Amino acid sequence: MTRPGSRSGTTMNDVAAAAGVSQATVSLVLNDAAGTRFSEETRRRVHAAAHELGYRTNAHAKVLRDGVAGMIGFVGDFVATAPFAGKIIEGAQARAWEAGLLLLTVNTGGDKALEAASLETMLSYKVAGVVYAAMYHRILDVPDVLAEVPAVVLNSRDRSGRFPSIAPQEELGGYTATKRLLDAGHRRIAMINIGAVDGELPAAVGRYAGYLRALKEAGLHPDPGLHRIGDGHESGGFGNALALMTGPQPPTAIFCANDRTAWGTYQALAQLGLSIPHDVSLVGFDNQETLAPHLRPGLTTLELPFLEMGRRAIELLLAGAERDGSTEYFECPLVERHSVAAPLKTNHQPLKLPNQGTGNA
């Protein structure tokens, strides 16, 4: 006779025997019970044995016992459809699965009515918690209904300060990008940002602050004319790069605050007949897998640690997600490719666009 929790007659005792541990250990590991400490080897053996024997936990019994289902809700705006932000879901799903939980994911497309309906449905299913995620780092108004369950704000921050948040270390990323160019020998370094630094876009504010900190540390006085406000898209990179390189004192290097901006910058430099990195060095931000490695040359850039952030969000939920309003920041590692080199000369001469005349009447 098949017992509860089994797919083909397998019991928790069978898993324990196969893994060489006690039945209690199997129960604690498969249910990812809080406060328990087992070695990674023990956890691996238990999960491997359960998978090999086809053991399945009883979700209905879990709801009756714990008051929650074997699911975690994940609500995002455009996270599932973004070519790079989707890694957040990948990381969260992997960690939830390790805990024996499913990730119930809804991509709202920014539709607040769909978001509200999705959250109500998730709560009716007694999910163990909810991850509230955004495609890009910003300050969010988190729905009040999330106060009913453990909740974590991912890749953004909660304006009210009620919920724990997970976000990238934007300032350190901007500092790392700029310092990479400084270490290569550049002293006239421009930055094309992804938005105004006085708004509610922490990525723009933090990355610019890191840029300024690196320049100051190197004993350089920032030139306001080298900081351009872009729109985060290819067009903003193209137009701003043309303006920088045809100005009276062009930079020898440019820090682009995201990879799409860098893509537009590549096109602008090509139009001016400049090569990367020999004439101008570039560093981007995001490490978009569909873009950064495929530019020619490959773009040196900062990687947003989406996999790690997604995993950490689930870990906070499993631990209870204390409502202390704290923010946990993740470092963005530098991914070296081929867009940075030492400057050929210290002072570029002003450039003209190919369709510009000599200025004579």
Short mmCIF file of C-alpha atoms in Angstrom, two decimals:
data_model
loop_
_atom_site.label_atom_id
_atom_site.label_comp_id
_atom_site.label_asym_id
_atom_site.label_seq_id
_atom_site.Cartn_x
_atom_site.Cartn_y
_atom_site.Cartn_z
CA MET A 1 0.00 0.00 0.00
CA THR A 2 1.31 3.43 -0.95
CA ARG A 3 1.88 5.64 2.08
CA PRO A 4 1.33 9.43 2.29
CA GLY A 5 4.26 11.35 0.88
CA SER A 6 5.22 8.52 -1.45
CA ARG A 7 5.11 8.21 -5.21
CA SER A 8 5.58 4.45 -5.36
CA GLY A 9 5.45 3.08 -1.85
CA THR A 10 8.67 4.74 -0.72
CA THR A 11 8.64 5.99 2.88
CA MET A 12 10.78 8.47 4.76
CA ASN A 13 12.40 5.49 6.54
CA ASP A 14 13.44 4.11 3.15
CA VAL A 15 15.13 7.42 2.32
CA ALA A 16 16.84 7.41 5.72
CA ALA A 17 18.20 3.90 5.17
CA ALA A 18 19.49 4.76 1.69
CA ALA A 19 21.17 7.96 2.93
CA GLY A 20 22.58 6.34 6.08
CA VAL A 21 20.88 8.80 8.44
CA SER A 22 17.94 8.80 10.84
CA GLN A 23 14.32 9.33 9.81
CA ALA A 24 14.32 12.53 11.87
CA THR A 25 17.28 13.86 9.88
CA VAL A 26 15.47 13.14 6.61
CA SER A 27 12.39 14.97 7.85
CA LEU A 28 14.38 18.00 8.99
CA VAL A 29 16.48 18.19 5.83
CA LEU A 30 13.60 17.75 3.36
CA ASN A 31 11.46 20.28 5.22
CA ASP A 32 14.43 22.66 5.63
CA ALA A 33 13.50 23.11 9.28
CA ALA A 34 14.70 26.35 10.86
CA GLY A 35 17.50 26.13 13.42
CA THR A 36 18.91 22.84 12.16
CA ARG A 37 22.55 22.40 11.17
CA PHE A 38 23.60 19.60 8.88
CA SER A 39 26.68 19.32 6.73
CA GLU A 40 26.36 19.88 3.00
CA GLU A 41 27.34 16.24 2.51
CA THR A 42 24.45 15.04 4.71
CA ARG A 43 21.99 17.27 2.87
CA ARG A 44 23.31 16.07 -0.47
CA ARG A 45 22.92 12.39 0.50
CA VAL A 46 19.37 12.91 1.74
CA HIS A 47 18.24 14.80 -1.36
CA ALA A 48 19.99 12.32 -3.65
CA ALA A 49 18.34 9.36 -1.92
CA ALA A 50 14.91 11.00 -2.03
CA HIS A 51 15.32 11.73 -5.72
CA GLU A 52 16.61 8.21 -6.51
CA LEU A 53 13.78 6.51 -4.64
CA GLY A 54 11.09 8.85 -5.96
CA TYR A 55 10.08 10.06 -2.52
CA ARG A 56 7.58 12.92 -2.55
CA THR A 57 6.67 15.05 0.47
CA ASN A 58 2.97 15.38 1.30
CA ALA A 59 2.05 19.00 0.56
CA HIS A 60 -1.46 18.68 1.98
CA ALA A 61 -0.08 17.31 5.25
CA LYS A 62 2.36 20.20 5.39
CA VAL A 63 -0.47 22.73 5.13
CA LEU A 64 -2.36 20.96 7.93
CA ARG A 65 0.75 20.71 10.11
CA ASP A 66 2.43 24.06 9.49
CA GLY A 67 -0.38 26.21 8.14
CA VAL A 68 1.59 26.91 4.94
CA ALA A 69 1.88 25.20 1.57
CA GLY A 70 5.04 23.93 -0.04
CA MET A 71 5.21 27.01 -2.22
CA ILE A 72 6.81 30.44 -2.21
CA GLY A 73 5.28 33.27 -4.20
CA PHE A 74 7.42 35.37 -6.55
CA VAL A 75 5.90 38.54 -7.99
CA GLY A 76 7.90 40.72 -10.39
CA ASP A 77 7.19 43.50 -12.86
CA PHE A 78 9.24 42.57 -15.95
CA VAL A 79 11.70 40.20 -14.26
CA ALA A 80 10.65 37.06 -16.13
CA THR A 81 10.81 38.76 -19.53
CA ALA A 82 14.08 40.68 -19.11
CA PRO A 83 16.96 38.86 -20.84
CA PHE A 84 19.30 39.28 -17.85
CA ALA A 85 17.09 39.89 -14.80
CA GLY A 86 15.53 36.46 -15.27
CA LYS A 87 18.55 35.05 -13.44
CA ILE A 88 16.94 36.32 -10.24
CA ILE A 89 14.16 33.78 -10.76
CA GLU A 90 16.68 31.07 -11.60
CA GLY A 91 18.53 31.64 -8.32
CA ALA A 92 15.34 31.85 -6.26
CA GLN A 93 13.86 28.75 -7.86
CA ALA A 94 17.00 26.70 -7.29
CA ARG A 95 17.13 27.61 -3.59
CA ALA A 96 13.41 26.98 -3.10
CA TRP A 97 13.75 23.57 -4.75
CA GLU A 98 16.64 22.67 -2.45
CA ALA A 99 14.25 23.34 0.45
CA GLY A 100 11.58 21.12 -1.10
CA LEU A 101 9.45 24.10 -2.15
CA LEU A 102 8.05 25.24 -5.47
CA LEU A 103 8.32 28.82 -6.71
CA LEU A 104 4.98 30.21 -7.88
CA THR A 105 6.02 33.00 -10.27
CA VAL A 106 3.91 35.81 -11.73
CA ASN A 107 5.28 38.44 -14.13
CA THR A 108 2.86 41.38 -13.89
CA GLY A 109 4.28 43.59 -16.65
CA GLY A 110 3.73 46.53 -14.31
CA ASP A 111 -0.04 45.94 -14.20
CA LYS A 112 -1.09 46.82 -10.63
CA ALA A 113 -4.47 45.09 -10.96
CA LEU A 114 -2.78 41.85 -12.00
CA GLU A 115 -0.27 42.28 -9.18
CA ALA A 116 -3.05 42.69 -6.58
CA ALA A 117 -4.98 39.69 -7.90
CA SER A 118 -1.84 37.55 -7.98
CA LEU A 119 -0.93 38.38 -4.38
CA GLU A 120 -4.46 37.61 -3.18
CA THR A 121 -4.34 34.23 -4.95
CA MET A 122 -0.93 33.41 -3.49
CA LEU A 123 -2.11 34.23 0.02
CA SER A 124 -5.22 32.10 -0.47
CA TYR A 125 -2.93 29.19 -1.32
CA LYS A 126 -1.12 29.72 2.01
CA VAL A 127 2.29 30.30 0.45
CA ALA A 128 5.19 30.20 2.89
CA GLY A 129 6.28 33.70 1.87
CA VAL A 130 6.50 36.14 -1.03
CA VAL A 131 9.44 37.62 -2.93
CA TYR A 132 8.51 41.05 -4.34
CA ALA A 133 10.99 41.75 -7.15
CA ALA A 134 11.76 44.47 -9.68
CA MET A 135 13.67 44.35 -12.98
CA TYR A 136 15.88 47.27 -11.98
CA HIS A 137 16.98 48.77 -8.65
CA ARG A 138 14.60 51.44 -7.40
CA ILE A 139 12.57 52.57 -4.37
CA LEU A 140 9.25 50.71 -4.27
CA ASP A 141 5.87 51.13 -2.60
CA VAL A 142 5.28 47.59 -1.36
CA PRO A 143 1.62 46.43 -1.20
CA ASP A 144 0.23 46.43 2.34
CA VAL A 145 -1.16 42.91 1.90
CA LEU A 146 2.38 41.51 2.13
CA ALA A 147 2.36 42.33 5.85
CA GLU A 148 0.32 39.12 6.24
CA VAL A 149 3.22 36.81 5.29
CA PRO A 150 7.02 36.75 5.41
CA ALA A 151 8.11 38.96 2.50
CA VAL A 152 11.37 40.15 0.96
CA VAL A 153 11.90 42.99 -1.53
CA LEU A 154 14.37 41.90 -4.20
CA ASN A 155 16.56 44.08 -6.45
CA SER A 156 14.93 47.18 -4.96
CA ARG A 157 14.19 48.78 -1.60
CA ASP A 158 11.01 49.24 0.39
CA ARG A 159 10.13 52.92 0.72
CA SER A 160 8.27 52.38 4.01
CA GLY A 161 11.15 50.49 5.63
CA ARG A 162 8.87 47.65 6.76
CA PHE A 163 10.35 44.79 4.77
CA PRO A 164 13.89 43.46 4.38
CA SER A 165 15.44 44.25 1.01
CA ILE A 166 18.20 42.82 -1.18
CA ALA A 167 20.00 45.08 -3.66
CA PRO A 168 23.28 45.45 -5.58
CA GLN A 169 26.15 47.53 -4.15
CA GLU A 170 25.79 50.28 -6.71
CA GLU A 171 28.41 52.67 -5.33
CA LEU A 172 31.06 49.98 -5.02
CA GLY A 173 30.27 48.94 -8.58
CA GLY A 174 30.76 52.48 -9.90
CA TYR A 175 33.99 52.74 -7.94
CA THR A 176 35.28 49.41 -9.30
CA ALA A 177 34.48 50.34 -12.89
CA THR A 178 36.20 53.73 -12.64
CA LYS A 179 39.21 52.35 -10.79
CA ARG A 180 39.71 49.76 -13.53
CA LEU A 181 40.12 52.61 -16.01
CA LEU A 182 42.35 54.56 -13.62
CA ASP A 183 44.55 51.51 -13.11
CA ALA A 184 44.95 51.25 -16.88
CA GLY A 185 46.46 54.76 -16.87
CA HIS A 186 43.48 56.90 -17.84
CA ARG A 187 43.00 60.28 -16.18
CA ARG A 188 40.33 61.87 -18.32
CA ILE A 189 37.41 59.51 -17.69
CA ALA A 190 33.84 60.30 -18.67
CA MET A 191 30.66 58.71 -17.36
CA ILE A 192 27.41 58.26 -19.28
CA ASN A 193 24.79 57.66 -16.61
CA ILE A 194 21.38 55.96 -16.87
CA GLY A 195 19.37 58.75 -15.24
CA ALA A 196 19.52 61.84 -13.09
CA VAL A 197 21.43 61.63 -9.81
CA ASP A 198 18.78 63.59 -7.90
CA GLY A 199 15.93 61.18 -8.56
CA GLU A 200 14.77 57.85 -7.13
CA LEU A 201 17.04 55.65 -9.21
CA PRO A 202 19.61 54.20 -6.80
CA ALA A 203 21.62 52.71 -9.67
CA ALA A 204 22.24 56.15 -11.20
CA VAL A 205 22.94 57.78 -7.83
CA GLY A 206 25.19 55.01 -6.49
CA ARG A 207 27.21 54.38 -9.64
CA TYR A 208 27.90 58.11 -9.99
CA ALA A 209 28.95 58.32 -6.33
CA GLY A 210 31.39 55.46 -6.91
CA TYR A 211 32.76 57.20 -10.01
CA LEU A 212 33.39 60.39 -8.01
CA ARG A 213 34.97 58.47 -5.12
CA ALA A 214 37.45 56.73 -7.40
CA LEU A 215 38.44 60.01 -9.06
CA LYS A 216 38.89 61.72 -5.70
CA GLU A 217 40.98 58.84 -4.39
CA ALA A 218 43.24 59.23 -7.45
CA GLY A 219 43.65 62.95 -6.75
CA LEU A 220 41.58 64.01 -9.77
CA HIS A 221 39.10 66.86 -9.78
CA PRO A 222 35.84 65.75 -11.48
CA ASP A 223 34.99 67.65 -14.65
CA PRO A 224 31.19 68.22 -14.75
CA GLY A 225 31.40 68.25 -18.52
CA LEU A 226 32.43 64.59 -18.49
CA HIS A 227 29.28 63.42 -16.68
CA ARG A 228 26.43 62.93 -19.13
CA ILE A 229 22.84 61.98 -18.26
CA GLY A 230 21.59 59.20 -20.50
CA ASP A 231 18.38 57.19 -20.65
CA GLY A 232 19.76 53.69 -20.16
CA HIS A 233 19.22 52.83 -23.81
CA GLU A 234 21.40 52.52 -26.90
CA SER A 235 20.28 55.91 -28.22
CA GLY A 236 21.41 57.66 -25.04
CA GLY A 237 24.82 56.06 -25.26
CA PHE A 238 25.19 56.97 -28.94
CA GLY A 239 24.24 60.63 -28.61
CA ASN A 240 26.18 61.27 -25.41
CA ALA A 241 29.31 59.54 -26.69
CA LEU A 242 29.25 61.68 -29.85
CA ALA A 243 28.90 64.81 -27.72
CA LEU A 244 31.79 63.78 -25.46
CA MET A 245 34.17 62.83 -28.24
CA THR A 246 33.49 65.94 -30.37
CA GLY A 247 33.85 68.30 -27.42
CA PRO A 248 36.90 70.52 -26.80
CA GLN A 249 38.65 67.98 -24.53
CA PRO A 250 37.50 64.42 -25.31
CA PRO A 251 38.02 61.67 -22.73
CA THR A 252 40.35 58.72 -23.23
CA ALA A 253 37.94 56.40 -21.41
CA ILE A 254 34.21 56.17 -20.73
CA PHE A 255 32.35 54.42 -17.93
CA CYS A 256 28.88 53.51 -19.23
CA ALA A 257 26.41 52.93 -16.41
CA ASN A 258 24.80 50.00 -18.22
CA ASP A 259 25.62 47.73 -21.14
CA ARG A 260 22.95 49.11 -23.49
CA THR A 261 24.52 52.55 -23.07
CA ALA A 262 27.89 50.98 -23.87
CA TRP A 263 26.42 49.41 -27.00
CA GLY A 264 25.38 52.85 -28.27
CA THR A 265 28.83 54.18 -27.35
CA TYR A 266 30.49 51.47 -29.47
CA GLN A 267 28.44 52.63 -32.45
CA ALA A 268 29.28 56.29 -31.89
CA LEU A 269 33.01 55.58 -31.67
CA ALA A 270 32.84 53.48 -34.84
CA GLN A 271 31.14 56.36 -36.64
CA LEU A 272 33.99 58.64 -35.54
CA GLY A 273 36.58 56.17 -36.80
CA LEU A 274 37.86 55.39 -33.29
CA SER A 275 38.82 51.90 -32.15
CA ILE A 276 38.18 50.24 -28.79
CA PRO A 277 40.30 49.99 -26.67
CA HIS A 278 43.23 51.57 -28.55
CA ASP A 279 41.67 55.02 -28.93
CA VAL A 280 39.03 54.88 -26.20
CA SER A 281 38.57 52.37 -23.35
CA LEU A 282 35.11 51.39 -22.11
CA VAL A 283 33.64 49.75 -19.02
CA GLY A 284 29.94 48.88 -18.78
CA PHE A 285 27.59 47.66 -16.07
CA ASP A 286 25.14 44.69 -15.90
CA ASN A 287 26.99 42.02 -17.92
CA GLN A 288 24.00 41.30 -20.13
CA GLU A 289 24.78 37.87 -21.56
CA THR A 290 22.96 38.61 -24.81
CA LEU A 291 25.05 41.74 -25.37
CA ALA A 292 28.33 42.27 -23.49
CA PRO A 293 30.26 39.16 -24.66
CA HIS A 294 29.14 39.66 -28.28
CA LEU A 295 30.33 43.23 -28.81
CA ARG A 296 33.59 43.54 -30.72
CA PRO A 297 35.76 43.69 -28.75
CA GLY A 298 33.99 42.05 -25.79
CA LEU A 299 32.89 44.55 -23.15
CA THR A 300 34.59 44.68 -19.75
CA THR A 301 31.68 45.22 -17.38
CA LEU A 302 30.29 44.76 -13.86
CA GLU A 303 27.99 41.78 -13.31
CA LEU A 304 24.78 42.15 -11.34
CA PRO A 305 24.78 39.16 -8.95
CA PHE A 306 21.22 38.10 -9.75
CA LEU A 307 21.65 34.38 -9.05
CA GLU A 308 23.08 35.02 -5.59
CA MET A 309 20.48 37.68 -4.80
CA GLY A 310 17.64 35.37 -5.79
CA ARG A 311 18.98 32.58 -3.62
CA ARG A 312 19.43 34.93 -0.67
CA ALA A 313 15.84 36.17 -0.92
CA ILE A 314 14.56 32.61 -0.43
CA GLU A 315 16.97 32.03 2.45
CA LEU A 316 15.63 35.11 4.23
CA LEU A 317 12.07 33.84 3.78
CA LEU A 318 13.01 30.42 5.11
CA ALA A 319 14.51 32.14 8.16
CA GLY A 320 11.34 34.13 8.77
CA ALA A 321 12.21 37.43 6.98
CA GLU A 322 12.25 39.70 10.02
CA ARG A 323 10.52 43.00 9.32
CA ASP A 324 13.40 45.25 10.31
CA GLY A 325 13.60 47.31 7.12
CA SER A 326 17.23 46.30 6.63
CA THR A 327 18.90 46.15 3.23
CA GLU A 328 21.46 43.49 2.35
CA TYR A 329 23.82 44.56 -0.42
CA PHE A 330 25.59 42.28 -2.90
CA GLU A 331 28.89 43.11 -4.58
CA CYS A 332 28.99 43.34 -8.37
CA PRO A 333 32.13 41.55 -9.67
CA LEU A 334 34.16 42.89 -12.59
CA VAL A 335 34.06 40.72 -15.72
CA GLU A 336 37.21 41.33 -17.77
CA ARG A 337 37.02 41.20 -21.54
CA HIS A 338 38.86 43.36 -24.08
CA SER A 339 37.52 46.91 -24.00
CA VAL A 340 40.16 48.43 -21.68
CA ALA A 341 43.79 49.30 -22.51
CA ALA A 342 46.33 51.96 -21.59
CA PRO A 343 45.76 55.31 -23.32
CA LEU A 344 47.85 55.91 -26.44
CA LYS A 345 48.19 59.60 -25.69
CA THR A 346 47.25 61.87 -22.84
CA ASN A 347 45.38 64.54 -24.80
CA HIS A 348 42.94 63.71 -27.57
CA GLN A 349 42.38 66.43 -30.12
CA PRO A 350 38.77 67.58 -30.73
CA LEU A 351 37.05 65.35 -33.28
CA LYS A 352 34.58 66.21 -36.01
CA LEU A 353 31.64 64.15 -37.10
CA PRO A 354 32.09 62.71 -40.60
CA ASN A 355 29.42 65.06 -42.01
CA GLN A 356 30.86 68.18 -40.32
CA GLY A 357 32.61 70.78 -42.44
CA THR A 358 35.73 72.76 -41.62
CA GLY A 359 33.80 75.63 -40.17
CA ASN A 360 34.80 78.00 -43.00
CA ALA A 361 32.13 80.03 -44.72
#
